[in-house]
Amino acid sequence: MKRKYLKIFLGAAMAYTVLFSAQSCKVRDDYPEFDPPVEEVPVKDTIPPDDTKTAWIQRIMDNTTYIKTFQMDTTQTIAPGFEYVHTRFINKENLSISMHILEIDMSKTKVTMQTLTPYNDYLFSAQHLPEMIPFNQVSAEGKIIAAINGDAASSNEPTGSYVKFGRVMKKNTSKTRPYIGVRKGSDKIEFFNSPDATKYPVPEIDYTQIKHLVGGSYFLLYKGNNVSTSSSGAARIAVGITQDESKIYLVATDGVVANFSAGVALDDLRDIMRALGCYTAMQPTSGNVTSLTVLDVLSKEQQWIKKNITPALAAAPSGIGFVVK
């Protein structure tokens, strides 16, 4: 009899265990449901066909070997005298390139240059260029229409000399570092120093006569002469002026963004500035800090927007603003 009761007890225990396990595995009413994973289809980079080239792109193709296969370009008038073009092409190394060009025709509008500082302050700091412009618009002597970054920095301190409204924030004694600026009592935009103090001797900058001054990293062209430069592709910006001083060109190349734009080397950037018609040109800086920012004429708020693309925009210690008076 004891053995019989033991079997009954063990059987009941096993049934209870099975029933408890089934209940513990029961799905709760509020348990989330997961759809089967869906494979994301990569967005295709579609470039619309374009059989018509702008004059700027045609000049680059006629005077350099940099563009191997033209793909497209589009233009926009930012303001009277400010013409913007965005172009995409395959370069001579079979790499995709996206480039932005802004032509400022000073024969059509009265333009001057202004040093831009983070938060419109005189302390060394850093700020994204599109955000820097509204702060500086408050003290501008006209409407800021376009801007690019100033020279490279260390701990938010610009490498070269730095002057805003006559206030000298920093002096650099190098005579070979390029500068762009205006003198006191003038609106004329000038380039200062030379790439070779022996070959092209220049006087020291008289800071008592300077109203605005922002430095750059390299001369690309100097009074019609090529400056020897070489480098790998990177996001870069350049500013140059024609011999008759009637036009200024700003160039920004996207990069380095895989399968979209590989950036541009310094020697190729130099050749592009020459092809556009520049007589003297410099590169202010390169890398993630680079920005070509223009007034958004399609926005009712008239905000400033960044035109070129970098993997992640970094804050800048200074800017070069172009002001219509």
Tab-separated table of C-alpha atoms in Angstrom:
chain	number	residue	atom	x	y	z
A	1	MET	CA	0.000	0.000	0.000
A	2	LYS	CA	2.821	2.439	0.820
A	3	ARG	CA	4.332	1.832	-2.612
A	4	LYS	CA	0.921	2.492	-4.253
A	5	TYR	CA	0.474	5.834	-2.408
A	6	LEU	CA	4.057	6.781	-3.290
A	7	LYS	CA	3.340	6.294	-7.011
A	8	ILE	CA	0.173	8.379	-6.749
A	9	PHE	CA	2.101	11.157	-4.975
A	10	LEU	CA	4.923	11.192	-7.519
A	11	GLY	CA	2.447	11.244	-10.415
A	12	ALA	CA	0.582	14.202	-8.949
A	13	ALA	CA	3.824	16.057	-8.339
A	14	MET	CA	4.945	15.584	-11.952
A	15	ALA	CA	1.555	16.765	-13.257
A	16	TYR	CA	1.734	19.870	-11.056
A	17	THR	CA	5.277	20.610	-12.288
A	18	VAL	CA	4.230	20.351	-15.948
A	19	LEU	CA	1.184	22.547	-15.334
A	20	PHE	CA	3.294	25.156	-13.478
A	21	SER	CA	5.898	25.208	-16.277
A	22	ALA	CA	3.212	25.740	-18.894
A	23	GLN	CA	1.733	28.606	-16.905
A	24	SER	CA	5.154	30.213	-16.359
A	25	CYS	CA	5.847	30.148	-20.138
A	26	LYS	CA	2.512	31.660	-21.026
A	27	VAL	CA	2.959	34.943	-23.030
A	28	ARG	CA	1.696	38.012	-21.164
A	29	ASP	CA	-1.095	40.011	-22.755
A	30	ASP	CA	1.101	43.130	-22.839
A	31	TYR	CA	4.197	41.373	-24.176
A	32	PRO	CA	5.545	43.309	-27.189
A	33	GLU	CA	5.435	41.800	-30.631
A	34	PHE	CA	8.473	42.071	-32.883
A	35	ASP	CA	8.148	42.154	-36.646
A	36	PRO	CA	10.677	40.174	-38.645
A	37	PRO	CA	13.773	42.271	-39.471
A	38	VAL	CA	13.544	44.245	-42.699
A	39	GLU	CA	16.697	44.746	-44.716
A	40	GLU	CA	17.287	48.450	-45.392
A	41	VAL	CA	17.900	49.308	-49.019
A	42	PRO	CA	20.707	51.894	-49.347
A	43	VAL	CA	19.646	55.196	-50.857
A	44	LYS	CA	20.910	55.466	-54.397
A	45	ASP	CA	22.881	58.607	-55.198
A	46	THR	CA	21.023	59.649	-58.325
A	47	ILE	CA	22.497	62.515	-60.320
A	48	PRO	CA	20.053	63.987	-62.844
A	49	PRO	CA	21.388	64.281	-66.404
A	50	ASP	CA	22.797	67.711	-67.246
A	51	ASP	CA	24.137	68.542	-70.680
A	52	THR	CA	24.694	72.261	-70.078
A	53	LYS	CA	27.705	73.545	-68.144
A	54	THR	CA	27.923	76.926	-66.447
A	55	ALA	CA	30.689	79.316	-67.487
A	56	TRP	CA	32.625	78.652	-64.265
A	57	ILE	CA	32.735	74.884	-64.796
A	58	GLN	CA	33.596	75.299	-68.472
A	59	ARG	CA	36.583	77.474	-67.513
A	60	ILE	CA	37.841	74.798	-65.126
A	61	MET	CA	37.484	72.124	-67.814
A	62	ASP	CA	39.174	74.281	-70.445
A	63	ASN	CA	42.137	75.292	-68.264
A	64	THR	CA	42.834	72.242	-66.082
A	65	THR	CA	42.835	68.458	-66.370
A	66	TYR	CA	41.076	68.082	-63.037
A	67	ILE	CA	37.549	67.298	-64.263
A	68	LYS	CA	37.443	63.982	-66.118
A	69	THR	CA	33.667	63.507	-66.386
A	70	PHE	CA	31.195	66.337	-65.848
A	71	GLN	CA	27.952	65.214	-64.179
A	72	MET	CA	25.857	68.241	-63.241
A	73	ASP	CA	25.813	71.809	-61.969
A	74	THR	CA	23.168	74.208	-60.766
A	75	THR	CA	23.221	77.950	-60.079
A	76	GLN	CA	21.488	80.340	-57.727
A	77	THR	CA	21.586	84.117	-57.269
A	78	ILE	CA	22.173	84.725	-53.561
A	79	ALA	CA	22.008	88.526	-53.867
A	80	PRO	CA	22.833	91.094	-56.583
A	81	GLY	CA	26.453	90.362	-57.547
A	82	PHE	CA	26.553	87.040	-55.643
A	83	GLU	CA	26.252	84.003	-57.933
A	84	TYR	CA	26.473	80.488	-56.476
A	85	VAL	CA	27.075	77.224	-58.341
A	86	HIS	CA	27.133	73.645	-57.064
A	87	THR	CA	28.752	71.065	-59.313
A	88	ARG	CA	29.445	67.340	-59.212
A	89	PHE	CA	31.912	65.461	-61.379
A	90	ILE	CA	34.455	62.645	-61.566
A	91	ASN	CA	38.005	63.916	-61.211
A	92	LYS	CA	41.162	62.793	-63.009
A	93	GLU	CA	41.718	60.109	-60.354
A	94	ASN	CA	38.235	58.651	-60.972
A	95	LEU	CA	36.943	59.952	-57.650
A	96	SER	CA	33.571	61.589	-57.064
A	97	ILE	CA	33.757	65.302	-56.250
A	98	SER	CA	31.146	67.764	-55.028
A	99	MET	CA	32.240	71.411	-55.217
A	100	HIS	CA	30.713	74.798	-54.425
A	101	ILE	CA	31.727	78.099	-56.039
A	102	LEU	CA	30.568	81.594	-55.128
A	103	GLU	CA	31.411	84.511	-57.413
A	104	ILE	CA	31.206	87.990	-55.898
A	105	ASP	CA	31.088	90.633	-58.626
A	106	MET	CA	32.086	93.888	-56.946
A	107	SER	CA	31.275	95.881	-60.089
A	108	LYS	CA	27.593	95.128	-59.452
A	109	THR	CA	27.413	95.839	-55.739
A	110	LYS	CA	29.440	97.577	-53.018
A	111	VAL	CA	31.134	94.819	-51.031
A	112	THR	CA	33.628	94.910	-48.189
A	113	MET	CA	35.105	92.348	-45.825
A	114	GLN	CA	34.635	91.975	-42.074
A	115	THR	CA	36.339	89.798	-39.472
A	116	LEU	CA	33.831	87.492	-37.789
A	117	THR	CA	34.382	86.345	-34.218
A	118	PRO	CA	32.567	83.731	-32.119
A	119	TYR	CA	29.574	85.328	-30.398
A	120	ASN	CA	30.759	88.732	-31.714
A	121	ASP	CA	33.244	88.783	-28.834
A	122	TYR	CA	36.940	89.645	-28.624
A	123	LEU	CA	37.953	86.618	-26.546
A	124	PHE	CA	39.396	83.472	-28.128
A	125	SER	CA	36.555	81.017	-28.559
A	126	ALA	CA	34.897	78.831	-31.199
A	127	GLN	CA	31.477	78.675	-32.821
A	128	HIS	CA	29.940	77.075	-35.890
A	129	LEU	CA	30.126	79.588	-38.721
A	130	PRO	CA	26.385	79.583	-39.628
A	131	GLU	CA	25.665	80.450	-35.991
A	132	MET	CA	28.514	82.983	-35.800
A	133	ILE	CA	27.141	85.210	-38.564
A	134	PRO	CA	23.922	86.351	-36.811
A	135	PHE	CA	25.940	87.442	-33.762
A	136	ASN	CA	28.268	89.515	-35.967
A	137	GLN	CA	25.438	90.947	-38.051
A	138	VAL	CA	24.570	93.144	-35.070
A	139	SER	CA	27.819	95.133	-35.454
A	140	ALA	CA	28.194	94.817	-39.236
A	141	GLU	CA	28.297	97.933	-41.409
A	142	GLY	CA	25.900	96.357	-43.891
A	143	LYS	CA	24.290	93.010	-44.672
A	144	ILE	CA	26.488	89.926	-44.383
A	145	ILE	CA	25.714	87.873	-47.489
A	146	ALA	CA	28.395	85.162	-47.399
A	147	ALA	CA	31.242	83.916	-45.212
A	148	ILE	CA	33.961	81.291	-44.984
A	149	ASN	CA	36.162	80.189	-42.111
A	150	GLY	CA	39.357	81.935	-41.113
A	151	ASP	CA	42.703	80.261	-40.467
A	152	ALA	CA	43.532	77.176	-38.424
A	153	ALA	CA	43.610	77.382	-34.643
A	154	SER	CA	45.052	75.798	-31.525
A	155	SER	CA	42.913	75.836	-28.368
A	156	ASN	CA	40.510	78.205	-30.162
A	157	GLU	CA	43.314	80.699	-30.824
A	158	PRO	CA	43.832	81.592	-34.495
A	159	THR	CA	47.330	80.845	-35.783
A	160	GLY	CA	47.828	84.130	-37.585
A	161	SER	CA	47.195	87.785	-36.852
A	162	TYR	CA	43.655	88.760	-36.043
A	163	VAL	CA	42.098	92.248	-36.207
A	164	LYS	CA	38.470	93.344	-35.903
A	165	PHE	CA	37.287	96.947	-36.217
A	166	GLY	CA	40.865	98.114	-35.559
A	167	ARG	CA	41.279	96.089	-32.398
A	168	VAL	CA	44.365	93.860	-32.682
A	169	MET	CA	43.595	90.604	-30.911
A	170	LYS	CA	46.771	88.816	-32.025
A	171	LYS	CA	49.951	89.526	-34.006
A	172	ASN	CA	51.990	86.992	-35.951
A	173	THR	CA	55.340	88.239	-37.295
A	174	SER	CA	55.463	85.853	-40.282
A	175	LYS	CA	55.680	87.656	-43.643
A	176	THR	CA	54.779	84.506	-45.592
A	177	ARG	CA	51.428	83.737	-43.981
A	178	PRO	CA	48.546	84.952	-46.183
A	179	TYR	CA	45.985	87.455	-44.925
A	180	ILE	CA	42.822	89.038	-46.230
A	181	GLY	CA	41.522	92.297	-44.838
A	182	VAL	CA	40.705	95.983	-45.256
A	183	ARG	CA	42.475	99.118	-44.103
A	184	LYS	CA	40.985	101.839	-41.950
A	185	GLY	CA	39.028	104.396	-43.933
A	186	SER	CA	38.585	101.992	-46.856
A	187	ASP	CA	36.241	99.247	-48.050
A	188	LYS	CA	38.773	97.751	-50.483
A	189	ILE	CA	39.463	94.055	-49.918
A	190	GLU	CA	43.203	93.289	-50.007
A	191	PHE	CA	45.580	90.361	-49.604
A	192	PHE	CA	48.659	90.904	-47.423
A	193	ASN	CA	52.167	89.303	-47.236
A	194	SER	CA	53.707	86.980	-49.836
A	195	PRO	CA	54.632	83.272	-50.056
A	196	ASP	CA	58.368	84.036	-50.338
A	197	ALA	CA	59.833	87.030	-48.495
A	198	THR	CA	63.037	86.857	-50.580
A	199	LYS	CA	61.480	86.405	-54.011
A	200	TYR	CA	58.541	88.704	-53.283
A	201	PRO	CA	59.662	91.120	-50.563
A	202	VAL	CA	56.821	92.919	-48.824
A	203	PRO	CA	56.716	95.466	-45.992
A	204	GLU	CA	55.556	94.468	-42.550
A	205	ILE	CA	51.877	94.913	-41.930
A	206	ASP	CA	51.187	98.249	-40.238
A	207	TYR	CA	48.556	97.228	-37.721
A	208	THR	CA	47.745	100.823	-36.862
A	209	GLN	CA	46.240	101.097	-40.350
A	210	ILE	CA	44.274	97.825	-40.338
A	211	LYS	CA	40.528	97.675	-39.756
A	212	HIS	CA	39.893	93.954	-40.385
A	213	LEU	CA	42.395	91.128	-40.865
A	214	VAL	CA	42.056	87.334	-40.935
A	215	GLY	CA	44.854	84.871	-41.717
A	216	GLY	CA	45.047	81.720	-43.802
A	217	SER	CA	47.172	78.599	-44.015
A	218	TYR	CA	48.670	78.718	-47.532
A	219	PHE	CA	49.019	80.955	-50.547
A	220	LEU	CA	47.767	79.158	-53.653
A	221	LEU	CA	48.489	81.946	-56.140
A	222	TYR	CA	50.455	85.143	-55.731
A	223	LYS	CA	50.148	87.917	-58.299
A	224	GLY	CA	49.634	85.468	-61.122
A	225	ASN	CA	52.336	83.041	-60.003
A	226	ASN	CA	51.682	79.468	-58.895
A	227	VAL	CA	52.671	78.662	-55.331
A	228	SER	CA	54.085	75.144	-55.085
A	229	THR	CA	51.729	73.050	-52.984
A	230	SER	CA	50.790	69.388	-52.755
A	231	SER	CA	48.583	67.341	-50.458
A	232	SER	CA	45.971	64.613	-50.336
A	233	GLY	CA	42.252	65.171	-50.829
A	234	ALA	CA	40.385	66.899	-48.024
A	235	ALA	CA	37.468	69.211	-47.439
A	236	ARG	CA	38.964	72.596	-48.298
A	237	ILE	CA	37.981	76.216	-48.824
A	238	ALA	CA	39.741	78.940	-50.788
A	239	VAL	CA	39.331	82.655	-51.436
A	240	GLY	CA	40.855	84.531	-54.346
A	241	ILE	CA	40.660	87.815	-56.238
A	242	THR	CA	41.046	88.686	-59.926
A	243	GLN	CA	43.829	90.939	-61.219
A	244	ASP	CA	41.479	93.862	-61.839
A	245	GLU	CA	40.075	93.327	-58.307
A	246	SER	CA	36.528	93.273	-59.658
A	247	LYS	CA	35.662	89.728	-58.584
A	248	ILE	CA	36.246	87.510	-55.589
A	249	TYR	CA	35.818	83.748	-55.709
A	250	LEU	CA	35.040	81.458	-52.791
A	251	VAL	CA	35.442	77.712	-53.373
A	252	ALA	CA	34.497	74.894	-50.996
A	253	THR	CA	34.914	71.191	-51.724
A	254	ASP	CA	32.921	68.560	-49.872
A	255	GLY	CA	34.735	65.717	-48.208
A	256	VAL	CA	35.780	63.319	-47.223
A	257	VAL	CA	32.406	61.559	-47.697
A	258	ALA	CA	32.533	58.021	-49.108
A	259	ASN	CA	31.181	57.669	-52.657
A	260	PHE	CA	30.075	61.312	-52.630
A	261	SER	CA	33.119	63.552	-52.513
A	262	ALA	CA	36.790	62.764	-51.964
A	263	GLY	CA	37.885	66.326	-51.230
A	264	VAL	CA	40.557	68.205	-53.149
A	265	ALA	CA	44.350	68.476	-52.962
A	266	LEU	CA	46.038	71.872	-52.602
A	267	ASP	CA	47.664	71.841	-56.034
A	268	ASP	CA	44.341	71.003	-57.695
A	269	LEU	CA	42.609	73.708	-55.677
A	270	ARG	CA	45.286	76.157	-56.832
A	271	ASP	CA	44.675	75.229	-60.478
A	272	ILE	CA	40.924	75.648	-60.026
A	273	MET	CA	41.346	79.138	-58.555
A	274	ARG	CA	43.576	80.129	-61.486
A	275	ALA	CA	41.082	78.710	-64.006
A	276	LEU	CA	38.313	80.796	-62.420
A	277	GLY	CA	40.421	83.890	-63.046
A	278	CYS	CA	42.084	84.521	-59.697
A	279	TYR	CA	45.360	86.459	-59.565
A	280	THR	CA	46.011	85.940	-55.845
A	281	ALA	CA	44.376	83.213	-53.752
A	282	MET	CA	44.788	81.475	-50.418
A	283	GLN	CA	43.427	78.552	-48.449
A	284	PRO	CA	42.220	79.699	-45.027
A	285	THR	CA	41.867	76.188	-43.536
A	286	SER	CA	40.766	72.625	-44.252
A	287	GLY	CA	39.008	69.667	-42.668
A	288	ASN	CA	35.788	69.478	-40.661
A	289	VAL	CA	35.930	73.160	-39.730
A	290	THR	CA	35.478	74.278	-43.337
A	291	SER	CA	32.257	76.055	-44.151
A	292	LEU	CA	30.866	78.141	-46.999
A	293	THR	CA	27.818	79.879	-45.557
A	294	VAL	CA	25.437	82.094	-47.515
A	295	LEU	CA	22.211	83.975	-46.922
A	296	ASP	CA	19.223	81.733	-47.562
A	297	VAL	CA	17.218	83.858	-49.985
A	298	LEU	CA	14.505	81.182	-50.222
A	299	SER	CA	13.716	81.477	-46.522
A	300	LYS	CA	11.329	84.146	-45.223
A	301	GLU	CA	13.507	84.408	-42.110
A	302	GLN	CA	16.567	85.095	-44.314
A	303	GLN	CA	18.725	82.726	-42.294
A	304	TRP	CA	22.307	81.719	-43.088
A	305	ILE	CA	22.876	78.182	-44.316
A	306	LYS	CA	25.968	76.027	-44.759
A	307	LYS	CA	26.426	74.934	-48.354
A	308	ASN	CA	29.271	72.438	-48.237
A	309	ILE	CA	29.294	69.014	-46.571
A	310	THR	CA	31.765	67.565	-44.070
A	311	PRO	CA	31.336	64.400	-41.970
A	312	ALA	CA	30.828	66.538	-38.841
A	313	LEU	CA	31.056	70.339	-38.759
A	314	ALA	CA	33.527	71.611	-36.150
A	315	ALA	CA	33.411	75.001	-34.447
A	316	ALA	CA	35.657	77.730	-35.853
A	317	PRO	CA	37.763	80.429	-34.121
A	318	SER	CA	37.119	83.089	-36.793
A	319	GLY	CA	35.355	83.847	-40.036
A	320	ILE	CA	35.712	85.998	-43.139
A	321	GLY	CA	32.474	87.799	-43.854
A	322	PHE	CA	31.505	89.583	-47.062
A	323	VAL	CA	29.268	92.571	-46.423
A	324	VAL	CA	27.095	94.552	-48.806
A	325	LYS	CA	27.012	98.204	-47.733
